[in-house]
């Protein structure tokens, strides 16, 4: 478990929330004239489920992209694990232990489910080419260990039956689940989920909610997720950041933001799909 | 067995072996195309450059000797040594890796997310640059490549098969060099397959070939993979350069083997390694058989155009190639 920091606490359902894992300080992101994120600060604490909500185009995905290094903020600092993060490329961020899924699903369509999830282990694989060629046996042993971890995740997410299926042939809901599996395979410290339930039916949404809660509970993984469905957000998250037009208009527990007048206004008359 | 039939068999065997060499060149194209979506026009010149470099290193030639002599007024030509075959091949591969790093750093890095046609044009530029650069580095004259590969026909096979036919059948004439090339190509393909299926970097390479964003999100450095794939393509070019160079000398025409690879790619699909191999074999056998059977009727020299005609006919019926992914236009 994590070292208990002075301000850690235990939630009503018995999970320990630790100190700050990630902190965004005065982040601004511009695309030419468009300001996608305007001077936003918030933190993510170790072990919590942090939601980012807001109407379409509010800048939620942009924020997730900043955290995962896909976008470089025009202004502001990103702090991770107590240190300021220098400008990093997405693959370097991934190697720091931040895994993610995408709003529009980015899987390796030509590979099987198993192979897709195995790529999630790449950051954990040690053997380089030369040693693999020389120490064939050792490399095989490592491969087996990774396979075991991956099989555990497959069992955990209940996708045993599609292990060998090419991902391109899967229905949307299952693709989302495989993408989650790949992210989990990296055993991330921070897991970023961009609308993990978008486009799913009720049953699939319930499954996904359960998986997210279980991941957080069983592995202690810190999770930041974007979600449109207010009900889902209220059920899942410990704290919520609310964005609108690139600004932060609310931040607190689900109950606090639900009763915040600014948040209510932002959502009034706005279609959330 | 009728002699005519036996000669046809001989033609097919020779066609298969020529096809292996076409496949080898096509393989270099496929690797780069899969990983980065770039049609590397310079693949043929890379083979030429690799072969020139190998010869230069073997002979202990001083690179840029002419240039240095002109500028400095010196009379440099050779180092006081020659390099044995194996170390020379390793050094030449080292030069190709260096080349891959330079290409990534000074070309690819600056062109990411550009339309494919721009990247294609960049490789055309690269091809002409390399051609000139190779000449300046190692001199433009035709070079003899000698890495100790056997030459000429195999008497052993001739002796073994002579009994098959009648009076006028002298046994199969099979070029020894072609046989070596076939074995080498098979080994190379096997090694590449094992590498891409079972190694960490191979898995990363397949991931990049499939989806850049997803690859980044699992911690793969695209730049590293590009260097890796251009290095591998450089190695494939070196092997192709050695085989073709040993056959017909290291000279400009060697770079034109790339043009032979083009119909192979049309047939096999640009994204499929098995496609490149099967495509190469079909073209190799097809063109030899056609020349053997129809050639005499139309005055010969059909090998220059047969491959293209075959590929064009093929394109009409299966534009994605034999094994290529089906192209579905998204609307
Ligand atoms: N790569 C980009 N280039 C230019 N503009 C961008 C880019 N990415 C996002 N934007 C703009 O930034 C703003 C915020 O977009 P973003 O995708 O972050 O919103 P969102 O809150 O995730 O919306 P949704 O709920 O629809 O997913 C939008 O105006 C969008 O057009
Ligand atoms: Mg979004």
Coordinates of C-alpha atoms in Angstrom, one line a residue, chain A residues 50-62 103-104 172 176 193-200 205 209 212 224-237 240-245 257 263 266-268 270-273:
Chain A
X50 CA -11.7 11.6 -9.9
X51 CA -14.3 12.5 -12.5
X52 CA -14.1 15.3 -15.1
X53 CA -17.5 16.4 -16.4
X54 CA -18.9 19.1 -18.5
X55 CA -20.9 19.8 -21.7
X56 CA -19.6 19.0 -25.2
X57 CA -16.5 20.9 -26.2
X58 CA -15.8 21.9 -22.6
X59 CA -12.2 20.8 -22.9
X60 CA -12.4 17.5 -20.9
X61 CA -10.6 15.4 -23.5
X62 CA -8.0 18.2 -23.9
X103 CA -12.8 8.6 -26.5
X104 CA -12.7 7.2 -30.0
X172 CA -18.1 -1.5 -29.8
X176 CA -14.0 -0.5 -25.0
X193 CA -10.5 6.9 -19.0
X194 CA -12.1 9.1 -21.7
X195 CA -15.8 8.4 -21.7
X196 CA -15.4 4.6 -20.9
X197 CA -19.2 4.1 -21.2
X198 CA -20.1 6.3 -24.1
X199 CA -22.3 4.5 -26.7
X200 CA -23.0 1.5 -24.4
X205 CA -22.6 0.5 -18.6
X209 CA -19.0 0.7 -13.8
X212 CA -13.9 0.6 -12.7
X224 CA -9.4 10.0 -13.6
X225 CA -12.3 9.6 -15.9
X226 CA -14.5 11.7 -18.2
X227 CA -18.1 10.9 -18.3
X228 CA -21.3 12.6 -19.6
X229 CA -23.8 10.5 -17.7
X230 CA -24.3 12.4 -14.4
X231 CA -25.8 9.4 -12.6
X232 CA -22.8 7.2 -13.4
X233 CA -20.4 10.0 -12.2
X234 CA -22.3 10.4 -8.9
X235 CA -22.1 6.7 -8.3
X236 CA -18.4 6.2 -9.2
X237 CA -16.4 9.2 -8.2
X240 CA -15.6 15.8 -9.5
X241 CA -14.1 18.6 -11.6
X242 CA -16.7 20.5 -13.7
X243 CA -15.6 22.2 -16.9
X244 CA -17.4 24.5 -19.2
X245 CA -16.0 26.5 -22.1
X257 CA -21.1 19.9 -7.4
X263 CA -22.9 23.7 -12.5
X266 CA -24.0 25.0 -17.3
X267 CA -25.9 21.8 -17.7
X268 CA -29.4 23.4 -18.2
X270 CA -27.3 21.4 -22.8
X271 CA -27.7 18.1 -24.5
X272 CA -25.5 15.4 -23.1
X273 CA -25.3 12.4 -25.2

